[in-house]
Coordinates of C-alpha atoms in Angstrom, one line a residue:
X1 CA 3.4 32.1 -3.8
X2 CA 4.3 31.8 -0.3
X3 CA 1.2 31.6 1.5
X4 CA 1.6 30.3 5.6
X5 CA -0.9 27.5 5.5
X6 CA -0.5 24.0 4.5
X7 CA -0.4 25.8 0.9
X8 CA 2.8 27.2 2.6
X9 CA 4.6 24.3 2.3
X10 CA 3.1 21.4 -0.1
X11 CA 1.8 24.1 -2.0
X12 CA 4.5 26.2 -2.0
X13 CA 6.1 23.4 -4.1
X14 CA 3.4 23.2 -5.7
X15 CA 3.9 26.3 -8.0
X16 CA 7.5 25.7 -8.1
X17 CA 8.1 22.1 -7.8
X18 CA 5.0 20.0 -8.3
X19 CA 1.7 19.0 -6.4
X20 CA 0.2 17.0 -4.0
X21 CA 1.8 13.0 -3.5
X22 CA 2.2 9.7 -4.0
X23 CA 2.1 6.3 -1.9
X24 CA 2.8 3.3 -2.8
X25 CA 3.2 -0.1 -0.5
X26 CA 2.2 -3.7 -0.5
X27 CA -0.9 -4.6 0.0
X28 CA -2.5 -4.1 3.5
X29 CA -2.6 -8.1 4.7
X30 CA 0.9 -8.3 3.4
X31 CA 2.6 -5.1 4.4
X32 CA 1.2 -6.0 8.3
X33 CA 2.9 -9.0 8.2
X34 CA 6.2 -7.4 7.1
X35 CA 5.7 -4.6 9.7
X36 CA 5.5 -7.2 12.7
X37 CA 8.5 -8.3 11.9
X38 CA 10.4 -4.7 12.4
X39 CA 11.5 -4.3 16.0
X40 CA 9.9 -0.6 17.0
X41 CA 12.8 1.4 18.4
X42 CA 12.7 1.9 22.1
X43 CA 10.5 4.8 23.5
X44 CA 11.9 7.8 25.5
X45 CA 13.6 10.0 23.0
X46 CA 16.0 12.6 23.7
X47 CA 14.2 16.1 22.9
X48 CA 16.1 19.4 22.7
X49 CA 16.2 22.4 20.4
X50 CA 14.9 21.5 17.0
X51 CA 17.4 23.2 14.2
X52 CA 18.5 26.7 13.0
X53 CA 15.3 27.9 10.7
X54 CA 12.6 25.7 11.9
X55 CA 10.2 28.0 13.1
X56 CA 9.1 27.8 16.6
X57 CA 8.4 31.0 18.1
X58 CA 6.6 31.7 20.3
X59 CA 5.2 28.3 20.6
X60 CA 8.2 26.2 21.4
X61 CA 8.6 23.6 19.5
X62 CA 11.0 20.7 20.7
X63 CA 12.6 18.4 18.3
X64 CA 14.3 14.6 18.3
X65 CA 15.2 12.1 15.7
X66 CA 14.0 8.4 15.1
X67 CA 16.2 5.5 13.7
X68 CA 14.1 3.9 11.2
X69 CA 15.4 1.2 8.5
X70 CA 16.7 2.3 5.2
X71 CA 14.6 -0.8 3.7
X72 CA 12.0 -2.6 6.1
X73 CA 13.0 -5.8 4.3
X74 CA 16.0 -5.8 6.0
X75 CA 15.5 -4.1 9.6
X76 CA 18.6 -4.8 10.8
X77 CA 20.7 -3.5 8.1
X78 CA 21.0 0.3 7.5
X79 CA 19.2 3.0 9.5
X80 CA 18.7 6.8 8.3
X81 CA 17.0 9.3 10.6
X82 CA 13.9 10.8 10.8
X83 CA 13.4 14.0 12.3
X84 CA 10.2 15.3 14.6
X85 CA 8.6 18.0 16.3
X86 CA 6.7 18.4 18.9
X87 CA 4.4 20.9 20.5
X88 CA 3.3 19.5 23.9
X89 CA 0.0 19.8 25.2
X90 CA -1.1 22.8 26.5
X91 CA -3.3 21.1 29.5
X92 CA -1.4 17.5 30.4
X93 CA -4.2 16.9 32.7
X94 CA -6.9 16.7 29.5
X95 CA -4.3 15.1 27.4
X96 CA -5.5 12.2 25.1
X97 CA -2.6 11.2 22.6
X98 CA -0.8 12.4 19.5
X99 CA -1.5 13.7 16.8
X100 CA 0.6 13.3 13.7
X101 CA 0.5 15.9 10.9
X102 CA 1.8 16.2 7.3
X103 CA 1.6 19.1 5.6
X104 CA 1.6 17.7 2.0
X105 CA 4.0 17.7 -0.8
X106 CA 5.9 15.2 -0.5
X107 CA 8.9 16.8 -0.3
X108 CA 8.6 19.7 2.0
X109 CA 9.4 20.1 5.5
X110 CA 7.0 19.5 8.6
X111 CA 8.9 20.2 11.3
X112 CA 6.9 23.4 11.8
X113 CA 3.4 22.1 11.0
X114 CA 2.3 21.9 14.9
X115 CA 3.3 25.8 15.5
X116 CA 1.8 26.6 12.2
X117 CA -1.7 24.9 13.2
X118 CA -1.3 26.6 16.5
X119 CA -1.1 30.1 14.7
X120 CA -3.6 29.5 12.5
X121 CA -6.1 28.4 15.4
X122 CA -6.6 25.1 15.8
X123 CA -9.1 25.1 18.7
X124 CA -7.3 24.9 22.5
X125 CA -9.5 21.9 23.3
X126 CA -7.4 19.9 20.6
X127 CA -3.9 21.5 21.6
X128 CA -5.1 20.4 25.4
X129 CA -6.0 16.9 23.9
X130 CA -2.9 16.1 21.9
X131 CA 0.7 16.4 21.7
X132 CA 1.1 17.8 17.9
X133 CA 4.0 15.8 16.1
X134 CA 5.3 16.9 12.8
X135 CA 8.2 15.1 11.2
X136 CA 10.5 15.5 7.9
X137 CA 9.4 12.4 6.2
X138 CA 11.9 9.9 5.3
X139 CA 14.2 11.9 2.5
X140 CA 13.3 15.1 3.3
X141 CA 15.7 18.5 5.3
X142 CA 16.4 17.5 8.6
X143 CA 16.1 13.3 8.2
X144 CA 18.6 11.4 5.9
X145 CA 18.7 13.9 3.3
X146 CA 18.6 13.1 -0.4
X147 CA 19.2 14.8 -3.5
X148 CA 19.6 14.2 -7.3
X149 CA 21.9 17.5 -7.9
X150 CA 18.9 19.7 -9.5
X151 CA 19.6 23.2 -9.3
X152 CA 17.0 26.1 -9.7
X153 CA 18.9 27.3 -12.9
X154 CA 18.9 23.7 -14.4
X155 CA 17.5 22.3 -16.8
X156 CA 14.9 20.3 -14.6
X157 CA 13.5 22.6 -11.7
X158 CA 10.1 21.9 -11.7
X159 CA 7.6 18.6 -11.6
X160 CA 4.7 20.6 -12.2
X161 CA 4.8 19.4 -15.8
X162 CA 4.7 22.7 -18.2
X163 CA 2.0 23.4 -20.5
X164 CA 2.3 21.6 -24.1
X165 CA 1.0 23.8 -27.0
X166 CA 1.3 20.8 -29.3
X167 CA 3.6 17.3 -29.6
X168 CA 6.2 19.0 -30.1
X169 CA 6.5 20.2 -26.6
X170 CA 5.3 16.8 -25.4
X171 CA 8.4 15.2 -26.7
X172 CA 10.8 18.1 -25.5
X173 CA 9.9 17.6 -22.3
X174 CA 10.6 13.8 -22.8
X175 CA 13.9 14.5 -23.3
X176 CA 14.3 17.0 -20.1
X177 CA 12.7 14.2 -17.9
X178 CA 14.4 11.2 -19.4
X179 CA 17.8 13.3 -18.3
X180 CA 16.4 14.3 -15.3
X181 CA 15.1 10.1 -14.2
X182 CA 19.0 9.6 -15.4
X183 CA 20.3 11.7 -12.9
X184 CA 18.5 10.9 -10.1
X185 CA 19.2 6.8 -10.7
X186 CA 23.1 7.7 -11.1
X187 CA 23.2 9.8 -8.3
X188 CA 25.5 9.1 -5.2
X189 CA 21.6 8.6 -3.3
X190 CA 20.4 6.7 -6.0
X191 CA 19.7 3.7 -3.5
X192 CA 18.7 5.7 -0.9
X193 CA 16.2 6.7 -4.0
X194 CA 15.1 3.9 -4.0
X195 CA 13.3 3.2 -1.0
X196 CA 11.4 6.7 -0.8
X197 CA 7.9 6.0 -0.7
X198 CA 4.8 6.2 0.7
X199 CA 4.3 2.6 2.1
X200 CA 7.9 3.3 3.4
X201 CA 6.1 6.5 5.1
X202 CA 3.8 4.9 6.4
X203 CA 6.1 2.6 7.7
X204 CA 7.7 5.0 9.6
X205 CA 4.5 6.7 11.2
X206 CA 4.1 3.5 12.9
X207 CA 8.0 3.4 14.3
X208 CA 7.2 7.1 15.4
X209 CA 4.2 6.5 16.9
X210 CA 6.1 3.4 19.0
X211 CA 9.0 5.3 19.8
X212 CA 6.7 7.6 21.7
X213 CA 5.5 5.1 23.6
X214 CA 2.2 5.3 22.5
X215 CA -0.3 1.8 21.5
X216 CA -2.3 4.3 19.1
X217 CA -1.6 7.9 17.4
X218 CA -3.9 9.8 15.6
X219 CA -3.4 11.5 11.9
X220 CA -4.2 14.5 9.9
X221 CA -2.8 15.2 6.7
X222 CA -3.3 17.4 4.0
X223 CA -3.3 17.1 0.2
X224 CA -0.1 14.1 -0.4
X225 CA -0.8 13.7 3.3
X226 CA -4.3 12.4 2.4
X227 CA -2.6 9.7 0.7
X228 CA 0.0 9.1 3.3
X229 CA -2.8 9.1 6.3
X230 CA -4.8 7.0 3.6
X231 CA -1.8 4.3 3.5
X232 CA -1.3 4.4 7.4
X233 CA -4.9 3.5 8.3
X234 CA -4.8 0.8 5.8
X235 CA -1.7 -0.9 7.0
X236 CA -2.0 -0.3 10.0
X237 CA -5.5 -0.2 11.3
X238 CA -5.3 -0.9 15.0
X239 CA -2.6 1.6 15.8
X240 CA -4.3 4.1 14.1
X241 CA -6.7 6.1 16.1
X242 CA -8.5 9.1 14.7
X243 CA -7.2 9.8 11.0
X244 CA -8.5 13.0 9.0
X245 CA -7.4 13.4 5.3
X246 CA -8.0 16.6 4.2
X247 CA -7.9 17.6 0.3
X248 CA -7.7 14.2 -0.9
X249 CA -5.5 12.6 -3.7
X250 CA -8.2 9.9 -4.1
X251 CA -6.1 7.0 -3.3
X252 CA -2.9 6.0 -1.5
X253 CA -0.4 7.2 -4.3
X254 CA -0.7 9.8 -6.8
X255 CA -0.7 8.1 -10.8
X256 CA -1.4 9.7 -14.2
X257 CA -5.1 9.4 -13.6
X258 CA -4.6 11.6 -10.3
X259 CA -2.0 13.9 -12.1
X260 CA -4.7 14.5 -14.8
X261 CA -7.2 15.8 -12.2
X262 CA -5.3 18.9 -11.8
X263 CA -6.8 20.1 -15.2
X264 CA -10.2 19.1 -14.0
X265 CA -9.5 21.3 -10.9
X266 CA -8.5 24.1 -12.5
X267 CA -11.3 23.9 -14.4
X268 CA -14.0 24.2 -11.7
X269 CA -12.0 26.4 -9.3
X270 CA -11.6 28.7 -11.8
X271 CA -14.6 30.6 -12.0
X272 CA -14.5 31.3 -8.4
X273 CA -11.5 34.0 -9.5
X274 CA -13.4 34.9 -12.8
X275 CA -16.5 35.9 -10.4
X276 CA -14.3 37.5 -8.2
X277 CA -12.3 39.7 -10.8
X278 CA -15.5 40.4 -12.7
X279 CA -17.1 42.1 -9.9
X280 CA -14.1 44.3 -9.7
X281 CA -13.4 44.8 -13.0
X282 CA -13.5 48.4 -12.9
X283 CA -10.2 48.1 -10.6
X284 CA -8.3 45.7 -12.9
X285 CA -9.5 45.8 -15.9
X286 CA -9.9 42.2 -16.3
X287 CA -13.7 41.4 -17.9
X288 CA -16.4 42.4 -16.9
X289 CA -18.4 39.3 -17.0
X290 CA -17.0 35.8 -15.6
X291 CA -16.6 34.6 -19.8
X292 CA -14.9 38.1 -20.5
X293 CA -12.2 37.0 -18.0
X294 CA -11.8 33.4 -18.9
X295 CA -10.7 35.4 -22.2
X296 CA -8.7 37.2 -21.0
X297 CA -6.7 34.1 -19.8
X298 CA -6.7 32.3 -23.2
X299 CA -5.8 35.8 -24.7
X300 CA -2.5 36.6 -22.3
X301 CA -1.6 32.6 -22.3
X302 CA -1.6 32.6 -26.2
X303 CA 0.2 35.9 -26.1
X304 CA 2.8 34.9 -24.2
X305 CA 2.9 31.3 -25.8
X306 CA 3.8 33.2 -29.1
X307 CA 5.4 36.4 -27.7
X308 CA 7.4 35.7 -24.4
X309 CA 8.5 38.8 -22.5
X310 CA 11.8 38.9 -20.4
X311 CA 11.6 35.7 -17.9
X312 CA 7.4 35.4 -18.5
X313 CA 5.9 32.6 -20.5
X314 CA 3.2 31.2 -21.3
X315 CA 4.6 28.3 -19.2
X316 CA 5.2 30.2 -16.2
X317 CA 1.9 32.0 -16.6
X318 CA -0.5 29.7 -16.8
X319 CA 1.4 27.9 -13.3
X320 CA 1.3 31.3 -11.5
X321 CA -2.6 30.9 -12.3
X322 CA -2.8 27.4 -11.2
X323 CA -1.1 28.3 -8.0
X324 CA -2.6 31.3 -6.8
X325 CA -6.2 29.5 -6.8
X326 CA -5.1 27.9 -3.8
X327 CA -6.3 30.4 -1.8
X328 CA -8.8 32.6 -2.3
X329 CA -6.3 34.8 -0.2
X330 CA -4.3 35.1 -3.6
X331 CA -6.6 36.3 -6.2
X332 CA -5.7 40.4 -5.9
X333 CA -1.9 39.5 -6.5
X334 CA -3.0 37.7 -9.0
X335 CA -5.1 39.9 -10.6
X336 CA -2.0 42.7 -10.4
X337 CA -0.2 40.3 -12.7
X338 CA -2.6 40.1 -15.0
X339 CA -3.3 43.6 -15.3
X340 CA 0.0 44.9 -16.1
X341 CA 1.0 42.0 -18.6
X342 CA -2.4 43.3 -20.0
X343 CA -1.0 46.9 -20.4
X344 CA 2.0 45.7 -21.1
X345 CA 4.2 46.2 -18.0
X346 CA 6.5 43.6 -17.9
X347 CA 9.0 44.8 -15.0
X348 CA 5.9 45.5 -12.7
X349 CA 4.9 42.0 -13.4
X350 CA 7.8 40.3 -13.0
X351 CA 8.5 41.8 -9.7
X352 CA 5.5 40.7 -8.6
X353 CA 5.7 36.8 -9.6
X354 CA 9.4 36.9 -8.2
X355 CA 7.5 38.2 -4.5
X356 CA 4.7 35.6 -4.8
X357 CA 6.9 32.7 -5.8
X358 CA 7.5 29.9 -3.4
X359 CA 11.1 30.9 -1.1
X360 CA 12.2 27.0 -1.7
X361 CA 15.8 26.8 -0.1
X362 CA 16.4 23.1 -0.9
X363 CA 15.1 22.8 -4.3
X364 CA 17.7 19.7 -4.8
X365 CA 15.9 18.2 -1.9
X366 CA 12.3 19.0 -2.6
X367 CA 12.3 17.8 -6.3
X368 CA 14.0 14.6 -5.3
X369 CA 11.7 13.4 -2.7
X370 CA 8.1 14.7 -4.7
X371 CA 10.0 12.9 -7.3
X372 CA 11.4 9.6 -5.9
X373 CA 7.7 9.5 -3.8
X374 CA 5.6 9.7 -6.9
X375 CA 7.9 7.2 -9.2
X376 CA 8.4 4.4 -6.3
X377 CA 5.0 4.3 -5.7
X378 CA 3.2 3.3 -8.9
X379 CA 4.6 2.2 -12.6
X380 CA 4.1 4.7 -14.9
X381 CA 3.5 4.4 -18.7
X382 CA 6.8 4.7 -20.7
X383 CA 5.1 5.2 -23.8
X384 CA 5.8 9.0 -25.2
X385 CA 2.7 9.1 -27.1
X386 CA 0.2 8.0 -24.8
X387 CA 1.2 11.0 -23.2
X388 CA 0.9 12.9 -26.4
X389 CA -2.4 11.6 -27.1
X390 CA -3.7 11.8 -23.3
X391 CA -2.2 16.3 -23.6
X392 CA -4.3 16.1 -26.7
X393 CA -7.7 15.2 -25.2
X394 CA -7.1 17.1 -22.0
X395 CA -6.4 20.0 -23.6
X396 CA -9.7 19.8 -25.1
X397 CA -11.9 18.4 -22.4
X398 CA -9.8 21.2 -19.8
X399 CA -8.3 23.9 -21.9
X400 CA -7.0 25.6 -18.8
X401 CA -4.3 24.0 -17.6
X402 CA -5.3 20.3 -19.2
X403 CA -2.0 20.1 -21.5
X404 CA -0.2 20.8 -18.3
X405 CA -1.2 18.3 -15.8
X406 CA -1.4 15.3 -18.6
X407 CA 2.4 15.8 -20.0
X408 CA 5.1 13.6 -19.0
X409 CA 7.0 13.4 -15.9
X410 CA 10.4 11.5 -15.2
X411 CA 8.3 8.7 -13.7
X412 CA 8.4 7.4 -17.3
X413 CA 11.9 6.7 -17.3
X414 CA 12.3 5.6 -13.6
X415 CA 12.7 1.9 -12.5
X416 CA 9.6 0.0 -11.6
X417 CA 8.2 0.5 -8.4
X418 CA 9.9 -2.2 -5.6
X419 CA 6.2 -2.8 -4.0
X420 CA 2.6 -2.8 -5.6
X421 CA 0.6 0.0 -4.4
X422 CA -1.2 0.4 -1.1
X423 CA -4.5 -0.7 -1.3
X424 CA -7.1 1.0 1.0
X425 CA -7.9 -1.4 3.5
X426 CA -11.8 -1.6 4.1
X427 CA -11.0 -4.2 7.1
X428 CA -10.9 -1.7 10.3
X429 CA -12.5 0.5 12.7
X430 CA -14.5 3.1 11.6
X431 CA -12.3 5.8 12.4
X432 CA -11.3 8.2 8.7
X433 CA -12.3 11.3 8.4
X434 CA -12.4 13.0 4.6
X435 CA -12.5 16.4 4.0
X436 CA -13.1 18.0 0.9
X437 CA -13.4 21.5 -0.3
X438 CA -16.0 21.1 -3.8
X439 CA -14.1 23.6 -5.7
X440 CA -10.1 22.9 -5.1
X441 CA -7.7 23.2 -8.2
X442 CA -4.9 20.5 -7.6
X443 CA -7.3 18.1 -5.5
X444 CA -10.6 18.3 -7.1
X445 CA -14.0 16.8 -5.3
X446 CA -13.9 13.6 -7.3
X447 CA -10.3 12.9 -5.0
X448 CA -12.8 13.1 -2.1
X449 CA -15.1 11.0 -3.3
X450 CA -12.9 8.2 -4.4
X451 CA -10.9 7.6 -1.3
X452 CA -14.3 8.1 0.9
X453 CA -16.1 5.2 -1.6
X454 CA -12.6 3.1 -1.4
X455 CA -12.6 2.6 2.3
X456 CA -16.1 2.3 2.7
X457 CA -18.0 1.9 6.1
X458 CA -14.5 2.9 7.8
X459 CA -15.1 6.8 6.8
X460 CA -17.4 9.4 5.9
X461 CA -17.3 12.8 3.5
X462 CA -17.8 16.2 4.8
X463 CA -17.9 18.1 1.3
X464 CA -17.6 21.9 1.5
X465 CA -19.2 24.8 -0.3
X466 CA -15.9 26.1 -0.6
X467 CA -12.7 27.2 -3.0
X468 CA -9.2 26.5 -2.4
X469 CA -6.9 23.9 -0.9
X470 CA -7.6 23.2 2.6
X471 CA -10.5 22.8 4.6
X472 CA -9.5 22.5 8.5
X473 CA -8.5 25.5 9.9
X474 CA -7.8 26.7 6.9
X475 CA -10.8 27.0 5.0
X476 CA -12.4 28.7 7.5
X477 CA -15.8 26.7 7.1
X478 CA -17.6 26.9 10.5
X479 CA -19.5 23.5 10.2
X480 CA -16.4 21.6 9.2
X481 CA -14.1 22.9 11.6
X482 CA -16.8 21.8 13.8
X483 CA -17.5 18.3 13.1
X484 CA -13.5 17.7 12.6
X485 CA -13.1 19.2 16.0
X486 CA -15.4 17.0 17.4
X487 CA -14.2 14.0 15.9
X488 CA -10.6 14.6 17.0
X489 CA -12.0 15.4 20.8
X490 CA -14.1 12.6 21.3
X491 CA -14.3 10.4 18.2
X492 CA -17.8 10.9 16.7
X493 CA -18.2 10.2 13.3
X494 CA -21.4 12.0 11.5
X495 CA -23.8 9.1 11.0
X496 CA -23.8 10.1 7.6
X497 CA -21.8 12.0 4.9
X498 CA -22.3 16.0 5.1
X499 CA -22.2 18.5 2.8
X500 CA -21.3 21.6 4.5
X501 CA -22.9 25.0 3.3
X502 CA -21.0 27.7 2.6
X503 CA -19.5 30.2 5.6

């Protein structure tokens, strides 16, 4: 379900690979002291032609790399690579800065975020104000590359966790991940592994943002990239200037707790596609009320739980769900689907979840870093049945997808975390902006809320009447793309959270 937005490349994974992100890092006080200590690298970098498959037409994109160090406890020891992009400003003359983006994931590439913004339509006054930097982050394509030797045919190529039907499938899966954690800490990378995470990220923005000779840069990140910009402006509050965090996590690293939200998600984005199919119903087929089609799920999921056909599931069709509420964009393909399992044609629908599933190249890459992000940054419970006990009660309270986003992921098995967590740092100019669609299936309102309360007087909520993932630009919502806009051109905060009707 390749869809060109910031769904096009965190979410891509998403359906294929696994959601949103993870951070993890000392704690602010701490982490600024270690940071001081790191000698930036010098500014005036050598920009040329970024590589073979970024995207860059017609906006020319220019590319260069920046030595960071493999572990900021030891700067002088080894240094990997990371690489960036940059789309110059259009008007040098109005030029205020740079603005750093990350599309989400973590695990996907960036390096084409600036032209993808560009295409979308960011507004010209912000391509006049900033130079538009997108990066791989540390692990990822075209930086130090990592992998753990997962293949798409393997046994583990996926950290969306599947759906459990019962325990059973709770402690199957524990043995896929426990193999998969294995591999990944006996890999040749395995101590590059180690040192993938968000803190380390974050780390990184700040060694960017020097080796472009600039005293402040600016942020905006999407889904994981909340909880990236999230970890930047807490460790490093003074260099940051203007930070939006768009389609929020709801902290600086992505935990069970924030896993679990994806059921929640599901569950009140949902009805936006059972309106939607309802009201066309003589088309598809579908229900013709809103509860008629939330039938219609249960009744293909169970089906196919029972009954798989050819390469569809109940597994893989309850994920293609998840996935194509993303985008509002995505709810006729997804209707086709449904329709001919419904009738029974499995070839037409297999075609059509092979077009709409995500075109990921490097899936060795992409599950290693979503995976190495999310188990550096936070310890996760090693106990089998909590997890069985946790599917239990989500299934219940979120019968969508509930069983799905509660089962176990190789984070269990992985070593604890080198650092504590981020935490958001409440000590620092007023100067992050959240963004929040009310109805968003992976990223849910109450992410919004949380990071908003968290750093307190430093941001405000602008809460949209809205469904999908994405709000800037992408959502299309007049009076967020205005305040945002604003905010990144001149720095005004709304004196108050907003709650943006919809448009």
């Amino acid at each position: 379900m390749k869809q060109k937005s910031h769904v096009g490349r965190s979410m891509t994974l998403l359906a294929a690979l696994g959601v949103a992100g993870a951070l993890v890092g000392v704690p602010a006080a701490t982490a600024e002291q270690e940071n001081q200590a790191v000698p930036p690298p010098a500014a005036g970098l050598e920009w040329g032609e970024c590589p073979e498959g970024v995207e860059v037409a017609p906006k020319q994109l220019q590319c260069a790399t920046v030595p960071v160090p493999l572990d900021y406890n030891d700067p002088d020891g080894e240094q990997i690579e990371i690489m960036i992009s940059k789309l110059p400003s259009l008007n040098p003359d109005k030029r205020r800065g740079v603005l750093l983006t990350n599309p989400g994931g973590p695990g996907g590439t960036g390096l084409d975020q600036p032209r993808f913004l560009a295409d979308q339509g960011i507004p010209a006054s912000v391509l006049d104000s900033y130079d538009i930097i997108g990066m791989d982050t540390r692990g990822v394509g075209h930086s130090t590359p990592v992998g753990c030797g997962f293949t798409i045919d393997g046994e583990y190529r996926m950290n969306i966790p599947p759906y459990a039907v019962d325990e059973a499938a709770v402690d199957e899966r524990a043995g896929v991940v426990e193999r998969a954690a294995e591999q990944c800490l006996t890999s040749d990378d395995s101590a590059h592994l180690r040192q993938i995470s968000t803190a380390n990220m974050a780390r990184d923005l700040d060694q960017i943002r020097a080796a472009l000779g600039e005293e402040k840069a600016s942020f905006l990140g999407y889904s994981y990239g909340s909880g990236l910009g999230a970890a930047y402006a807490s460790m490093f509050p003074e260099t940051t200037d203007r930070v939006v965090l768009d389609s929020n996590i709801g902290d600086t690293h992505l935990n069970e707790e924030g896993l679990r939200r994806y059921g929640q998600g599901m569950e009140q984005t949902f009805p936006d596609f059972a309106n939607w199919a309802a009201a066309r119903h003589e088309a598809y087929g579908l229900g013709s009320t809103p509860e008629e089609v939330r039938e219609t799920y249960f009744s293909l999921a169970e089906s196919l739980d029972e009954n798989p056909v050819e390469t569809i599931d109940g597994v893989l069709f309850r994920q293609a769900t998840f996935g194509s509420l993303y985008n509002e964009r995505s709810y006729a393909s997804l209707a086709q689907i449904w329709q001919s399992l419904k009738v029974g044609d499995v070839a037409s629908a297999e075609t059509m979840l092979a077009e709409t599933a995500p075109e990921v190249t490097a899936i060795d890459n992409a599950l290693t870093v979503f995976l190495a992000t999310t188990c550096n940054d936070v310890e996760w419970s090693e106990d089998v049945q909590t997890y069985k006990d946790n599917v239990a009660a989500d299934r219940e309270e979120f019968p969508l997808f509930g069983a799905a986003a509660a089962n176990i992921l190789p984070c269990a098995y992985w070593d604890a975390p080198l650092e504590e967590p981020v935490q958001v740092n409440t000590d620092g100019p007023e100067n992050v902006l959240v963004l929040q669609n009310d109805r968003d299936p992976v990223t849910p309102i109450d992410g919004g809320k949380s990071i908003n309360e968290k750093f307190g007087d430093r941001s405000k909520l602008v809460s949209v009447d809205g469904s999908g993932h994405g709000v800037y630009v992408l959502g299309g919502n007049a009076c967020a793309l205005n305040i945002t806009t604003k905010f990144l051109l001149d720095g005004t905060m709304p004196d108050q959270d907003v709650a943006c009707e919809a448009s």
